[in-house]
Amino acid sequence: MDTLEAFKNRIYTLKLDAYKRDILLPFYTVEQQEIIKYCFKKNDDVKVYFYGGYENAEYKRALISLNPISNLDFNIITLKINYNNKTDTINHRQILGSILALGLKREIIGDIIKVNDDYYFFVVSNMKEFIVDNLHYIGKAKVEIEQSFEELNYETEYEERTVFLPSMRLDNVLANSYNFGRKKAKEIVETGLVKVNHIIVTNTAKIIKENDVLSIRGKGRLIVGQLVGKSKSDNLILKIRIPR
């Protein structure tokens, strides 16, 4: 995996190449997308665009171009997983694991989403036949993969919670939001497992603000909501949102 500086240098090189031809890149995490955006200035002749197959996608491909582009230029297709959901169960982790077990890289796969009772995932278009021909089981469930042409409207659902905390320090927010001690929160932050707005933060005293996005590797994410006041014991009352 590229270091931060190596990743930036590669993007700067691709910017120069884009004066000759469009540069279409694989799916990137939100953190990587932010780094790519940093490499572009408002007055650059070449622009970078992002798309992940649907409006609220998290993983997105990047396209560097001198020219106006459309979503079709990203070469992304939607694949639907057909299985017997009355007798079998599958989940996001199993789906991703089964795809990667085919020898594919994570960067060719976008989001995996569940709409009603159906699972869909987004991939670079030239991998369609390989996946359809080779992905037959997810966990113990027998599956068939087909291309979907549905217009999917998907948005993550959140559960809102209220937490009480002495300050908006990162370790306090994590400890009270995830129900573990401040000592453990401190250890998690200092070992580089925590991101604030998709960037790794190791400073436990960082002050968190409304609308910040926090995530802990292996535990998911939360969105910091509104500070609604103070309790009788003088603790801050904070709203947070956690994906269901």
mmCIF file of N, CA, C and O in Angstrom, residues 61 81 101 154 177 227 231:
data_model
loop_
_atom_site.group_PDB
_atom_site.id
_atom_site.type_symbol
_atom_site.label_atom_id
_atom_site.label_comp_id
_atom_site.label_asym_id
_atom_site.label_seq_id
_atom_site.Cartn_x
_atom_site.Cartn_y
_atom_site.Cartn_z
ATOM 1 N N ARG A 61 -15.019 5.735 -7.615
ATOM 2 C CA ARG A 61 -13.923 5.822 -8.569
ATOM 3 C C ARG A 61 -13.590 7.288 -8.811
ATOM 4 O O ARG A 61 -14.451 8.163 -8.683
ATOM 5 N N ILE A 81 -27.309 -9.868 -6.051
ATOM 6 C CA ILE A 81 -27.092 -11.218 -5.530
ATOM 7 C C ILE A 81 -28.448 -11.891 -5.351
ATOM 8 O O ILE A 81 -29.278 -11.458 -4.537
ATOM 9 N N ALA A 101 -12.076 -13.603 -2.209
ATOM 10 C CA ALA A 101 -11.560 -14.971 -2.289
ATOM 11 C C ALA A 101 -11.405 -15.435 -3.736
ATOM 12 O O ALA A 101 -10.716 -16.434 -3.992
ATOM 13 N N TYR A 154 -30.491 4.577 -2.103
ATOM 14 C CA TYR A 154 -30.056 4.001 -0.827
ATOM 15 C C TYR A 154 -29.403 5.074 0.017
ATOM 16 O O TYR A 154 -28.587 5.857 -0.460
ATOM 17 N N SER A 177 -19.553 7.285 23.891
ATOM 18 C CA SER A 177 -20.386 6.846 22.771
ATOM 19 C C SER A 177 -20.355 5.340 22.596
ATOM 20 O O SER A 177 -21.353 4.720 22.217
ATOM 21 N N LEU A 227 -24.865 19.632 20.148
ATOM 22 C CA LEU A 227 -24.734 19.847 21.588
ATOM 23 C C LEU A 227 -25.998 20.550 22.054
ATOM 24 O O LEU A 227 -26.272 21.679 21.642
ATOM 25 N N SER A 231 -26.259 18.963 31.590
ATOM 26 C CA SER A 231 -27.072 18.266 32.576
ATOM 27 C C SER A 231 -26.949 18.954 33.936
ATOM 28 O O SER A 231 -26.142 19.877 34.108
#
